[in-house]
Amino acid sequence: MTSAAGGPAAVATGDWTPSSWRSKPIKQCPEYPDEAALRRATAELDQLPPIVHPHEINRLKQNLRDVARGEAFLLQGGDCAELFDYCRQDRIESKIKLLLQMSLVLIWGANKKVVRIGRMAGQYAKPRSSPTEIVDGKEVPSFRGDILNGFNLEDRQLDPQRLVKAYNHSAATLNFIRASLSAGIADLHGPLNWSLGHVKDPELKAKYTKAVHFLQDMLRFMHTIGADRASELATVDLFTSHEGLLLEYEQSLTRLMEDPTHRSRDAASDGTSSSSAQYYDTSAHFIWIGDRTRQIDGAHVEFFRGIANPIGIKVGPTTPSTDLLELLRTLNPDKEPGKITLITRYGASKVRELLPGHIRAVEGSEYKRCVIWQCDPMHGNTRSTGSGIKTRRFGDIFQELQETLAIHQEEGSYLGGVHLELTGDAVTECMGGSEGLDEDDLSTNYTSFCDPRLNEKQALELAFLVADHYRKGRSELD
């Protein structure tokens, strides 16, 4: 099949085509100064092979159905704004290892399998409040992510060729992820760095140490009885995701394709196979609609409603319950369990006020038990210091997550996962945590070009805190 932008793949599904979004009003749309250069870049993308395969996308959909049924937990994390420069062995490996450690802690706590999705191999575009900003008294274009322009002032003009560079960096990142997993980076027979030297609180350190010893003893016991020979202990699935913000890019990588495993299962008795071709956005396994682009009659919702990928919707303080139901009916008319992940992001001070109404609206509708509820405790808790540095307090992040867990329990619904901005590097961007980082510490290693991220210790600590919630819940039932 050729690209959905032209050729035989450009056929309609009902009244939808991969380009029908162009007839709708659009937010966060870049205005390229050179249309001819944009057409050349997208034409090049049209001919490049998919970054991910429909079989992988469908495997994720199967896993997300388990999450929607309460049989699994979704861990999604990575950089706020991924940079081309992050396409390096050390950066990629550190995120893989951190997500693996966090998932092991969550398995220990929740007693469920964990589905892992990285905010990586494509998270290059960021929405901005204004197309321009003031730097050193001069108005310049805002940095909108490496897929559009560069952070350095001399690189702020929009460059369509960055679309192709984003493809190349995404493909290279995912290629190394696959190679690392195949080579055994996730092999549970090997040692992990469970160093707890960052934990200063004695009670907290004792609790974490007990959990780590439990996990290590479990793996040793499995080795002793020979139960550690299963292939599942040698590798894991790690899926990729990003915000589907730049529709020029997403359209060029949307292809009408069949999953060959589905085709073989659907083979007719006469030896022929029924067509199961669907449109897949092959830029990533999972993409989401941001808080700024979820207008019912907008271009982003129009594009998302036609693709077979599982998709996320950011839900915040400005989301009316009526819009939420209309979005679900537009994007998931067949009520497919796990197709939609609702990523809630209110802020610690607003979650108690707003989340119950959203839960009641959805769970009281025909979409009961169809969606995945996922907590993003990061975006609603961003603040600036007196000197203008963007940061987040670990206490606020944990409070929103803790409140969200409690509210779902009260409402009889299920929190299916967490969505975190994190890095495997020892950055100092969020205050608090067991390291006790304060405002004076932020300058030590603040490297984010966009929003502040949890460092590897804070992220692991958050996983332990979530795990502890589930273990307490199980002990109360016993």
Coordinates of C-alpha atoms in Angstrom, one line a residue, residues 21-251:
W21 CA -9.2 17.0 8.8
R22 CA -8.2 19.8 6.4
S23 CA -11.9 20.8 6.1
K24 CA -12.1 21.5 9.8
P25 CA -11.0 24.4 12.0
I26 CA -7.6 23.7 13.5
K27 CA -5.7 24.8 16.6
Q28 CA -1.9 24.9 17.1
C29 CA -1.3 24.7 13.3
P30 CA 2.1 26.0 12.2
E31 CA 2.1 28.4 9.3
Y32 CA 5.1 27.4 7.2
P33 CA 6.5 30.3 5.1
D34 CA 7.4 28.0 2.2
E35 CA 4.5 25.8 1.1
A36 CA 6.5 24.2 -1.7
A37 CA 9.2 23.1 0.9
L38 CA 6.4 21.7 3.0
R39 CA 5.0 19.7 0.1
R40 CA 8.4 18.3 -0.7
A41 CA 8.9 17.2 2.9
T42 CA 5.5 15.5 3.2
A43 CA 6.0 13.9 -0.2
E44 CA 9.2 12.3 1.1
L45 CA 7.4 11.1 4.2
D46 CA 4.7 9.6 2.0
Q47 CA 7.2 7.2 0.5
L48 CA 9.0 6.1 3.7
P49 CA 8.1 2.8 5.4
P50 CA 6.0 2.7 8.5
I51 CA 7.7 3.3 11.8
V52 CA 5.5 0.8 13.7
H53 CA 3.5 -2.2 12.3
P54 CA -0.2 -2.8 12.6
H55 CA 0.5 -6.1 14.3
E56 CA 2.3 -4.2 17.1
I57 CA -0.5 -1.7 17.4
N58 CA -3.1 -4.5 17.6
R59 CA -1.0 -6.2 20.3
L60 CA -1.1 -3.0 22.3
K61 CA -4.9 -2.8 21.8
Q62 CA -5.2 -6.3 23.3
N63 CA -3.2 -5.3 26.3
L64 CA -5.3 -2.1 26.8
R65 CA -8.4 -4.2 26.8
D66 CA -7.0 -5.9 29.8
V67 CA -6.4 -2.6 31.4
A68 CA -10.0 -1.4 30.8
R69 CA -11.2 -4.6 32.4
G70 CA -9.1 -4.0 35.5
E71 CA -6.7 -6.9 34.8
A72 CA -3.6 -4.8 34.1
F73 CA -2.1 -1.4 34.9
L74 CA -0.8 1.1 32.3
L75 CA 2.5 2.9 33.0
Q76 CA 3.2 5.6 30.5
G77 CA 6.2 7.9 30.8
G78 CA 9.0 9.9 29.2
D79 CA 10.2 13.3 28.3
C80 CA 7.9 16.3 28.1
A81 CA 9.5 17.5 24.8
E82 CA 11.8 14.9 23.3
L83 CA 14.8 16.4 21.5
F84 CA 16.6 15.0 18.5
D85 CA 19.7 15.1 20.8
Y86 CA 18.0 12.5 23.0
C87 CA 18.5 9.9 20.2
R88 CA 21.6 8.5 22.0
Q89 CA 22.3 5.1 23.5
D90 CA 22.7 6.3 27.1
R91 CA 19.5 8.4 27.1
I92 CA 17.4 5.7 25.6
E93 CA 18.8 3.0 27.8
S94 CA 18.2 5.0 31.0
K95 CA 14.5 5.5 30.1
I96 CA 14.1 1.8 29.3
K97 CA 15.6 0.7 32.6
L98 CA 13.6 3.3 34.6
L99 CA 10.3 2.2 33.1
L100 CA 11.3 -1.5 33.8
Q101 CA 12.1 -0.8 37.4
M102 CA 8.9 1.2 37.9
S103 CA 6.8 -1.6 36.3
L104 CA 8.4 -4.2 38.5
V105 CA 7.5 -2.2 41.6
L106 CA 3.9 -1.8 40.3
I107 CA 3.6 -5.5 39.6
W108 CA 4.7 -6.1 43.2
G109 CA 2.2 -3.6 44.5
A110 CA -0.9 -4.0 42.3
N111 CA -0.4 -7.8 41.6
K112 CA -1.3 -7.2 37.9
K113 CA 0.7 -7.2 34.7
V114 CA 1.9 -3.8 33.6
V115 CA 1.6 -2.4 30.1
R116 CA 4.5 -0.1 29.3
I117 CA 4.3 2.9 26.9
G118 CA 7.1 5.3 26.5
R119 CA 6.7 9.0 25.7
M120 CA 9.5 8.6 23.2
A121 CA 10.5 7.9 19.6
G122 CA 8.3 10.8 18.4
Q123 CA 7.3 13.2 21.2
Y124 CA 8.9 16.1 19.3
A125 CA 6.0 18.6 19.0
K126 CA 4.7 20.8 21.9
P127 CA 1.6 23.1 22.0
R128 CA 2.3 26.6 22.9
S129 CA 0.1 29.4 24.4
S130 CA 1.5 31.9 21.9
P131 CA 3.4 31.6 18.6
T132 CA 5.9 34.2 19.9
E133 CA 7.8 35.0 23.1
I134 CA 10.0 37.8 24.4
V135 CA 13.7 36.8 24.8
D136 CA 16.2 39.5 25.9
G137 CA 13.6 42.2 25.1
K138 CA 13.1 40.9 21.5
E139 CA 10.0 39.1 20.1
V140 CA 11.0 35.8 18.6
P141 CA 9.0 32.7 17.5
S142 CA 8.3 30.3 20.4
F143 CA 10.1 27.0 20.5
R144 CA 7.5 24.4 19.4
G145 CA 9.6 21.2 19.5
D146 CA 12.4 19.9 17.3
I147 CA 9.9 18.7 14.7
L148 CA 9.1 22.3 13.9
N149 CA 12.0 24.6 15.0
G150 CA 15.1 24.6 17.2
F151 CA 15.5 26.0 20.7
N152 CA 18.5 28.2 19.8
L153 CA 17.3 31.7 18.6
E154 CA 19.0 31.3 15.2
D155 CA 16.8 28.1 14.6
R156 CA 13.4 29.5 15.6
Q157 CA 12.1 29.7 12.0
L158 CA 9.8 26.8 11.0
D159 CA 11.6 24.3 8.8
P160 CA 9.6 21.6 7.0
Q161 CA 12.6 19.4 6.6
R162 CA 12.5 18.8 10.3
L163 CA 9.5 16.6 9.6
V164 CA 11.8 14.2 7.8
K165 CA 14.4 14.5 10.6
A166 CA 11.7 13.7 13.2
Y167 CA 10.9 10.5 11.2
N168 CA 14.6 9.5 11.0
H169 CA 15.2 10.2 14.8
S170 CA 12.0 8.3 15.7
A171 CA 12.9 5.3 13.6
A172 CA 16.5 5.3 15.0
T173 CA 15.2 5.5 18.6
L174 CA 12.7 2.7 18.1
N175 CA 15.3 0.6 16.3
F176 CA 17.6 0.8 19.2
I177 CA 14.7 0.1 21.7
R178 CA 13.9 -3.1 19.8
A179 CA 17.5 -4.1 19.5
S180 CA 18.1 -3.5 23.2
L181 CA 15.1 -5.5 24.3
S182 CA 16.1 -8.3 21.9
A183 CA 19.6 -8.2 23.3
G184 CA 18.3 -8.7 26.9
I185 CA 18.3 -5.2 28.5
A186 CA 15.0 -6.1 30.1
D187 CA 16.2 -9.6 31.2
L188 CA 15.1 -10.1 34.8
H189 CA 17.9 -12.5 35.3
G190 CA 20.3 -9.6 35.2
P191 CA 20.8 -7.2 38.1
L192 CA 19.1 -3.8 38.3
N193 CA 20.3 -0.8 40.1
W194 CA 18.1 -0.6 43.2
S195 CA 20.3 1.8 45.0
L196 CA 18.3 3.7 47.6
G197 CA 21.0 6.1 48.7
H198 CA 18.8 9.0 47.7
V199 CA 16.2 8.2 50.3
K200 CA 16.8 10.3 53.5
D201 CA 13.8 9.4 55.5
P202 CA 14.6 6.3 57.6
E203 CA 11.0 4.9 57.7
L204 CA 10.6 5.4 53.9
K205 CA 14.0 3.8 53.2
A206 CA 13.0 0.8 55.3
K207 CA 9.8 0.4 53.4
Y208 CA 11.5 0.6 50.0
T209 CA 14.3 -1.7 51.1
K210 CA 11.7 -4.4 52.1
A211 CA 10.1 -4.1 48.7
V212 CA 13.4 -4.4 46.9
H213 CA 14.4 -7.4 48.9
F214 CA 11.0 -9.0 48.1
L215 CA 11.5 -8.6 44.4
Q216 CA 15.1 -9.9 44.5
D217 CA 14.1 -12.9 46.6
M218 CA 11.2 -13.6 44.2
L219 CA 13.6 -13.7 41.2
R220 CA 16.1 -15.9 43.1
F221 CA 13.3 -18.3 44.1
M222 CA 12.1 -18.5 40.5
H223 CA 15.7 -19.3 39.4
T224 CA 16.0 -22.0 42.0
I225 CA 12.9 -23.9 40.9
G226 CA 13.7 -23.3 37.2
A227 CA 10.7 -21.1 36.7
D228 CA 12.8 -18.3 35.3
R229 CA 13.4 -19.9 31.9
A230 CA 10.2 -18.4 30.4
S231 CA 10.8 -16.1 27.5
E232 CA 8.7 -13.5 29.3
L233 CA 11.5 -13.0 31.8
A234 CA 14.0 -12.3 29.1
T235 CA 12.2 -9.4 27.3
V236 CA 9.1 -7.1 27.6
D237 CA 6.9 -5.1 25.3
L238 CA 7.6 -1.4 25.3
F239 CA 5.3 0.6 23.1
T240 CA 5.8 4.2 21.8
S241 CA 3.5 7.2 22.0
H242 CA 3.4 11.0 21.4
E243 CA 0.8 13.8 21.2
G244 CA -0.7 13.7 17.7
L245 CA -0.3 17.5 17.3
L246 CA 1.2 18.0 13.9
L247 CA -1.4 16.6 11.5
E248 CA 0.8 17.1 8.4
Y249 CA 3.2 14.6 9.8
E250 CA 0.5 12.2 11.1
Q251 CA -1.3 12.1 7.8

